[in-house]
PDB file of C-alpha atoms in Angstrom:
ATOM      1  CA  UNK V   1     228.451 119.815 -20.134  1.00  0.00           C
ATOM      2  CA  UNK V   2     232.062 118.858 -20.109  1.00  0.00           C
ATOM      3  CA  UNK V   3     233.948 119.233 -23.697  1.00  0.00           C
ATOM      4  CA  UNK V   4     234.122 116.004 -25.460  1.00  0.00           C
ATOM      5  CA  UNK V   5     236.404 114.679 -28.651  1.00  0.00           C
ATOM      6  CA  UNK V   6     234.890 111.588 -30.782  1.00  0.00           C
ATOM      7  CA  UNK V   7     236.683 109.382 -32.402  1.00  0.00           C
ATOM      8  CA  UNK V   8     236.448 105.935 -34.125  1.00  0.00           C
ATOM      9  CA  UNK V   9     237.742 102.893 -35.892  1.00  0.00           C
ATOM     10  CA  UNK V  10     236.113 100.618 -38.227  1.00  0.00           C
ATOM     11  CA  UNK V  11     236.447  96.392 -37.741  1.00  0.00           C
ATOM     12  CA  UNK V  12     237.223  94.021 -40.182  1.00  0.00           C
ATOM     13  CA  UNK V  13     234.473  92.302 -38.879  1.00  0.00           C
ATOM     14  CA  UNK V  14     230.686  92.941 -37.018  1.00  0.00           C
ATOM     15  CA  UNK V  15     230.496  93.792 -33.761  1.00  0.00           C
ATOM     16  CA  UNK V  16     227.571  93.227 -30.799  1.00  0.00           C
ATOM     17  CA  UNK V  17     226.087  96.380 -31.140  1.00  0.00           C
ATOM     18  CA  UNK V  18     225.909  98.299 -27.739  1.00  0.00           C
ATOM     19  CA  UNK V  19     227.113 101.486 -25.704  1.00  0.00           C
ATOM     20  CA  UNK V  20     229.306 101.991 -22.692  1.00  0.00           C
ATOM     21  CA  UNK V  21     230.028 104.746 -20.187  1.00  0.00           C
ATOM     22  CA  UNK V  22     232.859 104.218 -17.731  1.00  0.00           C
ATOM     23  CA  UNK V  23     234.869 106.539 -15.420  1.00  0.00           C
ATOM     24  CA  UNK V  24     238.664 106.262 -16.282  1.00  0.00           C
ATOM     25  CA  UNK V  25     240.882 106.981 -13.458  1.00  0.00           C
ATOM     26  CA  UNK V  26     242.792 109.917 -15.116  1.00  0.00           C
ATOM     27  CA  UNK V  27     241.529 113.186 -13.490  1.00  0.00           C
ATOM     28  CA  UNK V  28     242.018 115.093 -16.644  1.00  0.00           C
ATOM     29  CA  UNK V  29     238.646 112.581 -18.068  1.00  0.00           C
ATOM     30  CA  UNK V  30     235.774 112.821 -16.372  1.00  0.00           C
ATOM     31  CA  UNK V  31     234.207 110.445 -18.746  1.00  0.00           C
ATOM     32  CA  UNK V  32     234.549 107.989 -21.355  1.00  0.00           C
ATOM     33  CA  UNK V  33     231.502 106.682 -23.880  1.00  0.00           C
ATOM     34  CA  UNK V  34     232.339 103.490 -25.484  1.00  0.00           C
ATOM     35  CA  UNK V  35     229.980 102.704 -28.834  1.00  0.00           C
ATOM     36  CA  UNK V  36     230.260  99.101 -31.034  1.00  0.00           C
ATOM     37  CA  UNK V  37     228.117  99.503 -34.286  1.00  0.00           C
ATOM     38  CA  UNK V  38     227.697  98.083 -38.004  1.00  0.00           C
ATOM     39  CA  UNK V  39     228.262  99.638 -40.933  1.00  0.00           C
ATOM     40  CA  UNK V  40     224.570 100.097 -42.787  1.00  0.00           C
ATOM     41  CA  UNK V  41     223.545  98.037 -45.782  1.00  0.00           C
ATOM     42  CA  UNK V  42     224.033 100.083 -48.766  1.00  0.00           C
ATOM     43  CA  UNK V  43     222.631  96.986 -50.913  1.00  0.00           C
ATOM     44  CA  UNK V  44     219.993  94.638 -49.536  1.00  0.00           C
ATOM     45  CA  UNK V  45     221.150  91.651 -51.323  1.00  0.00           C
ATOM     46  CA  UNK V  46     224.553  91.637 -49.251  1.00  0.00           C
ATOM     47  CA  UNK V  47     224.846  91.641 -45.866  1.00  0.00           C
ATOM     48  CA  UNK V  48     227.563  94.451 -44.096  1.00  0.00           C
ATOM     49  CA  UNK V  49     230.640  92.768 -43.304  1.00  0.00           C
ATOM     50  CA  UNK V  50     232.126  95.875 -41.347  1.00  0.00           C
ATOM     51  CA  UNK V  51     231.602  96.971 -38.010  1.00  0.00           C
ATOM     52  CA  UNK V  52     232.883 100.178 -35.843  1.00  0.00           C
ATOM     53  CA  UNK V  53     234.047 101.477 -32.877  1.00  0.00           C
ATOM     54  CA  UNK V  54     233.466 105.021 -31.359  1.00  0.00           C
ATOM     55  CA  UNK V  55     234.572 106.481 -28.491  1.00  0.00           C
ATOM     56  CA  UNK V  56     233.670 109.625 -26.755  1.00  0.00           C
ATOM     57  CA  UNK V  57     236.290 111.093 -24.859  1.00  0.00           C
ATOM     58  CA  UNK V  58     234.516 113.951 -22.315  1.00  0.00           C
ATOM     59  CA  UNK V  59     237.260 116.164 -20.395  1.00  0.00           C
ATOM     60  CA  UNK V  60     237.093 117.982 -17.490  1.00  0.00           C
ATOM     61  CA  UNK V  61     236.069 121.893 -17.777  1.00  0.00           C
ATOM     62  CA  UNK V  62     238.708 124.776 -18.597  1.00  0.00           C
ATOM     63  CA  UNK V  63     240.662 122.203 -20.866  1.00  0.00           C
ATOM     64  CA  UNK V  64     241.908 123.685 -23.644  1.00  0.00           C
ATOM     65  CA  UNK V  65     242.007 122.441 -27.299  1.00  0.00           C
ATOM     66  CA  UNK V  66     245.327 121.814 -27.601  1.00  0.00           C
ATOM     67  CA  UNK V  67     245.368 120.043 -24.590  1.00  0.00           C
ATOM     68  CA  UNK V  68     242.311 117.495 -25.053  1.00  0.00           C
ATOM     69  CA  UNK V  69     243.526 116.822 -28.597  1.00  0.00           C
ATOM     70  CA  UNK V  70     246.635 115.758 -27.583  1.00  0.00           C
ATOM     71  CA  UNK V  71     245.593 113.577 -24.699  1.00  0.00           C
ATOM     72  CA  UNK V  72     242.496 112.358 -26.646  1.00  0.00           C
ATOM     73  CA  UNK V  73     244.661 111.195 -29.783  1.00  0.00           C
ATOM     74  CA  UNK V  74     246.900 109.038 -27.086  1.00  0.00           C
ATOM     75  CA  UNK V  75     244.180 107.467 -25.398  1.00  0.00           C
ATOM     76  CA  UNK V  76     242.256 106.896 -29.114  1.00  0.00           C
ATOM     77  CA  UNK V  77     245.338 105.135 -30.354  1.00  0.00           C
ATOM     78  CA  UNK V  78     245.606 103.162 -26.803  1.00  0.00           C
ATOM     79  CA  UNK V  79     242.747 102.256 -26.257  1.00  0.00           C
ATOM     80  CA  UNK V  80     241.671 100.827 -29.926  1.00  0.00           C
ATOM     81  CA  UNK V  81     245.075  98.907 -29.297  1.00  0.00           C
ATOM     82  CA  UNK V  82     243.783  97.465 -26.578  1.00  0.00           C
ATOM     83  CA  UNK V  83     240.836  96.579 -27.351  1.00  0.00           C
ATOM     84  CA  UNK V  84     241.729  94.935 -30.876  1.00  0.00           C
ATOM     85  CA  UNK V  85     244.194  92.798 -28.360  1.00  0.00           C
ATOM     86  CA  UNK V  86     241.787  91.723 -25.877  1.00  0.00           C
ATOM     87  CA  UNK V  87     238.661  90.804 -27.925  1.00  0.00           C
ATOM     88  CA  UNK V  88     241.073  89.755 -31.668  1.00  0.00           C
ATOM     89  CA  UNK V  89     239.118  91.960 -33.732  1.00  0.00           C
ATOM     90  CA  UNK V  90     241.257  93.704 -36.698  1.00  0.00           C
ATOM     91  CA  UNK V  91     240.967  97.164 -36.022  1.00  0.00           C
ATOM     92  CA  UNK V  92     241.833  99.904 -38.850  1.00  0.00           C
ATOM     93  CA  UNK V  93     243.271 103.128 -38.335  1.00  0.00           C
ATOM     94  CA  UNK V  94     241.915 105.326 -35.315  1.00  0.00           C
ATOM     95  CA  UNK V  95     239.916 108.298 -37.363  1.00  0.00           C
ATOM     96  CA  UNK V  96     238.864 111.888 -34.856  1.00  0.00           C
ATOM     97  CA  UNK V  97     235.039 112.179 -35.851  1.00  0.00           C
ATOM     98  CA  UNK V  98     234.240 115.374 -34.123  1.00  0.00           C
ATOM     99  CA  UNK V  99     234.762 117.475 -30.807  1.00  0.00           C
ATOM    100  CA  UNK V 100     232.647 120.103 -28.721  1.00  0.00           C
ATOM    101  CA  UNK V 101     235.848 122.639 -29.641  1.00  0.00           C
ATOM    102  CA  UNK V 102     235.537 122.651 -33.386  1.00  0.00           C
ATOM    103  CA  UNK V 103     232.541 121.837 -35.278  1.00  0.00           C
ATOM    104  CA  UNK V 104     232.074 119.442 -37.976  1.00  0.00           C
ATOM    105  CA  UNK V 105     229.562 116.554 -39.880  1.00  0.00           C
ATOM    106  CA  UNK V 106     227.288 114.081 -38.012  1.00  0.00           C
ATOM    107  CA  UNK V 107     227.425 110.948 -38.966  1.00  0.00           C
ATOM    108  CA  UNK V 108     224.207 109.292 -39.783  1.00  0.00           C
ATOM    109  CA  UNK V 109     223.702 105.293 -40.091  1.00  0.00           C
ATOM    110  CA  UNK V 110     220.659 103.409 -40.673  1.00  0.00           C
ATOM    111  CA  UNK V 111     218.972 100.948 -37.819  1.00  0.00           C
ATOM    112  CA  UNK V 112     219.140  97.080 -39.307  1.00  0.00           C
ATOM    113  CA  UNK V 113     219.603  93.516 -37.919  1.00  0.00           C
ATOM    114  CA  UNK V 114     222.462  91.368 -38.260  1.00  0.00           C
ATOM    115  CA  UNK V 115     223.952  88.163 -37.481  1.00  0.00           C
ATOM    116  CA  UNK V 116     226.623  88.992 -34.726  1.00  0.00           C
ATOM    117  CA  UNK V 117     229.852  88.036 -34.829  1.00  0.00           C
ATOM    118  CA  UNK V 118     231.996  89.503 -32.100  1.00  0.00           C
ATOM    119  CA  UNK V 119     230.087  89.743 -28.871  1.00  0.00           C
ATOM    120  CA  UNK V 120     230.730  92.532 -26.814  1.00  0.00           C
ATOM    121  CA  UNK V 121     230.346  93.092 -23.108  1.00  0.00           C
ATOM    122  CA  UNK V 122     230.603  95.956 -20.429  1.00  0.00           C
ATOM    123  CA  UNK V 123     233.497  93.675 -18.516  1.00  0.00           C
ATOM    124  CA  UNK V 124     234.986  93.730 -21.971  1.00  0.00           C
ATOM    125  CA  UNK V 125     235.149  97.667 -22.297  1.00  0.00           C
ATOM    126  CA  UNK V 126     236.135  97.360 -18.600  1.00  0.00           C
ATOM    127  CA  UNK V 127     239.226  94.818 -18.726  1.00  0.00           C
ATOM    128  CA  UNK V 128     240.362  96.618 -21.657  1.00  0.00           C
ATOM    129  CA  UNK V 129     240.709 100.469 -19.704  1.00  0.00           C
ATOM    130  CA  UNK V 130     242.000  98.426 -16.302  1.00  0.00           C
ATOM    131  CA  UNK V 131     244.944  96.726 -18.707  1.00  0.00           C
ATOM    132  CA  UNK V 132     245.560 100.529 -20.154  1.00  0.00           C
ATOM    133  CA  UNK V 133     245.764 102.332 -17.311  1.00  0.00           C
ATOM    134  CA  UNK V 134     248.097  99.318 -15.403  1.00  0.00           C
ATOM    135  CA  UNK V 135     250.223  99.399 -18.959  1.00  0.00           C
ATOM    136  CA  UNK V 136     251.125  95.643 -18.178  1.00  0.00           C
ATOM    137  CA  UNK V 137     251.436  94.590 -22.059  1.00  0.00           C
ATOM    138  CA  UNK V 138     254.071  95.940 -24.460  1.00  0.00           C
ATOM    139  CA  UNK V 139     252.314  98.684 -26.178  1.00  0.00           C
ATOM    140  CA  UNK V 140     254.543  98.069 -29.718  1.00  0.00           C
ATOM    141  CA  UNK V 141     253.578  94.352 -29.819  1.00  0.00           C
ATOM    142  CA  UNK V 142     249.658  95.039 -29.397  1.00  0.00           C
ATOM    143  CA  UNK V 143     249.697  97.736 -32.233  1.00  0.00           C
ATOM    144  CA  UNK V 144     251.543  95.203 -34.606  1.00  0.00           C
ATOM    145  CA  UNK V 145     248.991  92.173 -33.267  1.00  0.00           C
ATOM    146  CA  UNK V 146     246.495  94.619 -34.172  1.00  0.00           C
ATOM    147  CA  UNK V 147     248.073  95.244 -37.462  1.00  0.00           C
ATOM    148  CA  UNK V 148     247.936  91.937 -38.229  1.00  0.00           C
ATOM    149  CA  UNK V 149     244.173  91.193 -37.409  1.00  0.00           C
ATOM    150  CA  UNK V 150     243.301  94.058 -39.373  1.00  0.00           C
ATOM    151  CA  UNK V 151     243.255  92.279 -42.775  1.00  0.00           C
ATOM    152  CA  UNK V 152     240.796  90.446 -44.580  1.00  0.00           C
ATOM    153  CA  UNK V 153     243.751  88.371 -46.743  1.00  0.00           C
ATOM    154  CA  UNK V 154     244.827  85.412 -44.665  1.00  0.00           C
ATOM    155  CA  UNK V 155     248.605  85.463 -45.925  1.00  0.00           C
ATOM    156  CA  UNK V 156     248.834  88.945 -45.275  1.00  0.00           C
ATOM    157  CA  UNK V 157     247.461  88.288 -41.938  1.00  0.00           C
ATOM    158  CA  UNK V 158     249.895  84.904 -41.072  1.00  0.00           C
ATOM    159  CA  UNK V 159     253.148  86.432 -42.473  1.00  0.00           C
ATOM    160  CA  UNK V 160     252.655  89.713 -40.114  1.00  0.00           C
ATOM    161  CA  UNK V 161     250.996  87.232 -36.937  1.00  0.00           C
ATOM    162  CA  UNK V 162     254.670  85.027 -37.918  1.00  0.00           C
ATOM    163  CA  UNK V 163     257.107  88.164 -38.135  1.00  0.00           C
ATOM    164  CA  UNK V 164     256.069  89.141 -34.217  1.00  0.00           C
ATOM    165  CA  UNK V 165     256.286  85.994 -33.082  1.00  0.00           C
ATOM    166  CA  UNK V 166     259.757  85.868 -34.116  1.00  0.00           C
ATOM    167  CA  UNK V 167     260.559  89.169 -33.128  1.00  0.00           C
ATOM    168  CA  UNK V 168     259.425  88.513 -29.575  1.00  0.00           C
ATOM    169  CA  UNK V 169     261.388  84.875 -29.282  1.00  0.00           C
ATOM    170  CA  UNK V 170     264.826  85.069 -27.709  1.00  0.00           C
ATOM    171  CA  UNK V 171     267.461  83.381 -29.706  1.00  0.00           C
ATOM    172  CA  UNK V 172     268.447  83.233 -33.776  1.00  0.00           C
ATOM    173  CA  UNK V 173     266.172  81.808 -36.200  1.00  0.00           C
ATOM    174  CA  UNK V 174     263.092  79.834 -37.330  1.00  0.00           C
ATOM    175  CA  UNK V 175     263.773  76.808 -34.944  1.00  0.00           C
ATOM    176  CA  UNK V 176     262.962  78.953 -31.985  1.00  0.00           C
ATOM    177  CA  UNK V 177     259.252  79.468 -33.335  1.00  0.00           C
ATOM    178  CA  UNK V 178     259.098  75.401 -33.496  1.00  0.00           C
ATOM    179  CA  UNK V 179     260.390  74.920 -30.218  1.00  0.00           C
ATOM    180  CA  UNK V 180     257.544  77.648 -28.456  1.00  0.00           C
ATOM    181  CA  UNK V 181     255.185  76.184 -31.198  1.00  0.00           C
ATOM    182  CA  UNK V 182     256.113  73.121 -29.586  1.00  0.00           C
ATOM    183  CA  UNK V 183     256.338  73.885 -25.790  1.00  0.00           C
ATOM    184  CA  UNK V 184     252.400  74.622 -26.679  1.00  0.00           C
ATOM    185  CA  UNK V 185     251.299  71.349 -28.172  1.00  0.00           C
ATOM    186  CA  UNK V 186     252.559  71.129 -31.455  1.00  0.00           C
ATOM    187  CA  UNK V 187     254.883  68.814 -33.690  1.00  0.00           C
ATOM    188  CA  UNK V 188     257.420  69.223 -35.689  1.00  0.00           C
ATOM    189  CA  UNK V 189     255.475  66.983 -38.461  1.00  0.00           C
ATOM    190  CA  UNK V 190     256.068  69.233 -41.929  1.00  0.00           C
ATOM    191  CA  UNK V 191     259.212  68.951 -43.997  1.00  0.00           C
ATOM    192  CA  UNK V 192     260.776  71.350 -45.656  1.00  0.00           C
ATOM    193  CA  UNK V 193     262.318  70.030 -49.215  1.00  0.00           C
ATOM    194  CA  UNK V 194     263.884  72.939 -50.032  1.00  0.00           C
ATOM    195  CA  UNK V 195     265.922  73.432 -46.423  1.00  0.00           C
ATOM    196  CA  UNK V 196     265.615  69.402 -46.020  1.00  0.00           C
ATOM    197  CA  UNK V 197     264.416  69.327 -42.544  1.00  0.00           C
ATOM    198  CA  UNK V 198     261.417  69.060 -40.010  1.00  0.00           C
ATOM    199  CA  UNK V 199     259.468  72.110 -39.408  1.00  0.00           C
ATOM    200  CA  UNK V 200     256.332  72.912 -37.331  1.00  0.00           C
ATOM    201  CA  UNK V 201     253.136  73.306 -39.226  1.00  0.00           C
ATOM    202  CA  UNK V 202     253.747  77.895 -38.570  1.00  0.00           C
ATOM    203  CA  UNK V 203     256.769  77.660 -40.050  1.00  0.00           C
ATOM    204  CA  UNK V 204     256.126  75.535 -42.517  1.00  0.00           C
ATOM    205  CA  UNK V 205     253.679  77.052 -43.695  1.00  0.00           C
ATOM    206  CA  UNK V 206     255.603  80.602 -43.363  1.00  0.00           C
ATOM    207  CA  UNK V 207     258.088  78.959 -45.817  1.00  0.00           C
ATOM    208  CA  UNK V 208     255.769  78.026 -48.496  1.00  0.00           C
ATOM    209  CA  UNK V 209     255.697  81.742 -48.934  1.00  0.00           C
ATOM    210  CA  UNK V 210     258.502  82.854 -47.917  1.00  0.00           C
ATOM    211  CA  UNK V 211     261.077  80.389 -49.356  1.00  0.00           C
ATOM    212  CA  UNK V 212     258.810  79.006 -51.958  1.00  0.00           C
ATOM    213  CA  UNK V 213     260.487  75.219 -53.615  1.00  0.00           C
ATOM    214  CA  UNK V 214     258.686  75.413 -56.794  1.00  0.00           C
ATOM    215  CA  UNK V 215     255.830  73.425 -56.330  1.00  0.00           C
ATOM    216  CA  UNK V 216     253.950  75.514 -54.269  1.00  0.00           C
ATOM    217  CA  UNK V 217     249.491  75.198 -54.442  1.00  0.00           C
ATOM    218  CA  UNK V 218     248.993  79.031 -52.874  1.00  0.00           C
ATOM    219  CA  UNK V 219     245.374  78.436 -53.142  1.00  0.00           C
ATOM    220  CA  UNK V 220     245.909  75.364 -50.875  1.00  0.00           C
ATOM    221  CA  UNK V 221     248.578  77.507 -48.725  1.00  0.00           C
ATOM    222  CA  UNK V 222     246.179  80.396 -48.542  1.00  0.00           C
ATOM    223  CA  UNK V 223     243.311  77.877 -47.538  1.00  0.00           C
ATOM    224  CA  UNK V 224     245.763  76.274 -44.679  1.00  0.00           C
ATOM    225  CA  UNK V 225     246.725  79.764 -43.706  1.00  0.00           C
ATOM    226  CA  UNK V 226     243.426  80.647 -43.114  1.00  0.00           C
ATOM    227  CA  UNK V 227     242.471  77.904 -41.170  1.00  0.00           C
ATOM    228  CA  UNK V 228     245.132  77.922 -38.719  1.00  0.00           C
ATOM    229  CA  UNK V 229     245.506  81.913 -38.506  1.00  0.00           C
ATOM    230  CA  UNK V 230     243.368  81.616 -34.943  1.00  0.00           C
ATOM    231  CA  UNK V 231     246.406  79.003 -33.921  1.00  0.00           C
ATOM    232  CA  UNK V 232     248.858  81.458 -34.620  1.00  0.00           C
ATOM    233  CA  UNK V 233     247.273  84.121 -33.036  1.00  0.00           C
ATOM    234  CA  UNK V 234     246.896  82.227 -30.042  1.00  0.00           C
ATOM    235  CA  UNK V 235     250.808  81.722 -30.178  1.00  0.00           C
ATOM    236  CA  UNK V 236     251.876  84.751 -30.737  1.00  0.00           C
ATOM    237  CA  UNK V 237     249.491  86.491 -27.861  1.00  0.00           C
ATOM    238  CA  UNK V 238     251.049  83.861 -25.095  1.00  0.00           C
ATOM    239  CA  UNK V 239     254.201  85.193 -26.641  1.00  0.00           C
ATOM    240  CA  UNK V 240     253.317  88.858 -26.323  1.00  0.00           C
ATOM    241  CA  UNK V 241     251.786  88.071 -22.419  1.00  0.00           C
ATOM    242  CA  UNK V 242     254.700  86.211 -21.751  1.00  0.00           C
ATOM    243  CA  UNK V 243     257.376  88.673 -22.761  1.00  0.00           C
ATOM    244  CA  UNK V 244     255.484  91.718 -21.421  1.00  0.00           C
ATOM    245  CA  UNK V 245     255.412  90.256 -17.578  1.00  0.00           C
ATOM    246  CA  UNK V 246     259.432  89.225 -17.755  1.00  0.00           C
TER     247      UNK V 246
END
C-alpha cells in the first residue's frame, strides 16, 4: 500500500456526512480520500454543532518523509481553502492527524444522526481539486474568505467579510464598496449621522462599529449583521472571482 498522511479541519458548522476517493492529477499522489463527519454528542440533551473534514493524502512509493510532509501540508492548507470557498463553510485551522511514516493515536467517534446542514456531494469534492489544480482564484483572498466564515460571532465575521472586500476594490475609500454594493442591486438607503451622508446598508452597517455616533443598539447591529452576513459574502466572493480572472 502506498504511504499516506491524514489530516483534518473541523467546521463551524455540520456537514453531509460521506467519503470520497479521487485521483488528483499530480504524479507525486496517487490518491486522495476525502471524509465530511460530525463531531459526536458528548451530552444527549444538545445536539453537536461541529462538523469535520479529513483528508487522506496517499503518495506514490519510495517517497520519503520529508518529502510527503512537505507536499501534503501544501495541498492540506489548499485544499481546505478551497473547499471552505466553494461550499461557504468556516473552516478552522488545517490539523496533520497521522501518517503511514510515523505512528500516532486513532481517532475514535461515535455513529449518531443529525439534522444536516451543509450538503455535500462527490461533484463538490471534484470542482473543488479541478479549481486547485487550474489555480484560477487568488489563493490569499480564499484563505482570508475562509477566515472570515470560520467564526461563530457575526461581527467578527462582517468586519473581516467587509475588510476584503475593500481590499480587493480598486480606488480609495468606503464609497467604492457602495458603488460594487450597488452595481449588484443595492441602494444607497442608510445615513450616516456621524459622516452626514448616504451609505449602503454594508457600510453602514460596518460604521456602526467601526465609527460608532453614540447611539449605537449592538444587539440590534449584531442581529442586522447576522442577517445580512450571507449578502456580504455573496459580495465579496463576486469580488474575489472577479479580481482573480482580470
Amino acid at each position: 500500500m502506498d504511504n499516506y498522511i491524514i489530516y483534518s479541519a473541523k467546521s463551524v458548522s455540520l456537514l453531509q456526512e460521506g467519503e470520497f476517493s479521487i485521483v488528483p492529477s499530480a504524479t507525486e499522489i496517487s490518491v486522495m480520500k476525502v471524509k465530511t463527519l460530525n463531531e459526536p454528542i458528548s451530552d444527549p440533551k444538545n445536539a453537536p454543532k461541529n462538523g469535520k473534514v479529513i483528508i487522506s493524502v496517499y503518495f506514490s512509493k519510495g517517497i520519503s518523509f520529508e518529502s510527503a510532509k512537505k507536499m501534503g501540508d501544501k495541498l492540506a492548507d489548499q485544499f481546505f481553502n478551497h473547499f471552505s470557498y466553494a461550499k461557504d463553510i468556516g473552516l478552522g485551522r488545517s490539523e496533520y492527524i497521522r501518517s503511514s511514516f510515523v505512528e500516532s493515536e486513532i481517532i475514535s467517534r461515535m455513529e449518531v444522526n443529525y439534522s444536516i446542514i451543509s450538503p455535500i456531494e462527490s461533484s463538490d469534492i471534484e470542482n473543488v481539486l479541478e479549481s486547485l489544480e487550474n489555480n484560477n482564484l487568488n489563493l490569499n483572498y480564499m484563505k482570508l474568505y475562509r477566515t472570515a466564515l470560520n467564526n461563530t460571532d457575526p461581527i467578527a465575521e462582517f468586519m473581516i467579510l467587509y475588510s476584503i472586500l475593500e481590499f480587493i476594490l480598486p480606488g480609495r475609500g468606503q464609497p467604492k464598496v457602495c458603488r460594487f454594493a450597488m452595481r449588484h442591486g443595492y441602494k444607497k438607503d442608510h445615513y450616516n449621522k456621524s459622516k452626514k451622508r448616504q451609505e449602503c446598508l454594508f457600510t453602514w452597517l460596518r460604521n456602526k462599529i467601526g465609527h460608532t455616533d453614540g447611539d449605537v443598539d449592538f444587539e440590534q447591529v449584531k442581529t442586522l449583521m447576522s442577517q445580512n452576513n450571507r449578502k456580504l459574502a455573496e459580495l465579496t466572493k463576486s469580488a474575489i472571482d472577479k479580481t482573480s480572472k482580470l
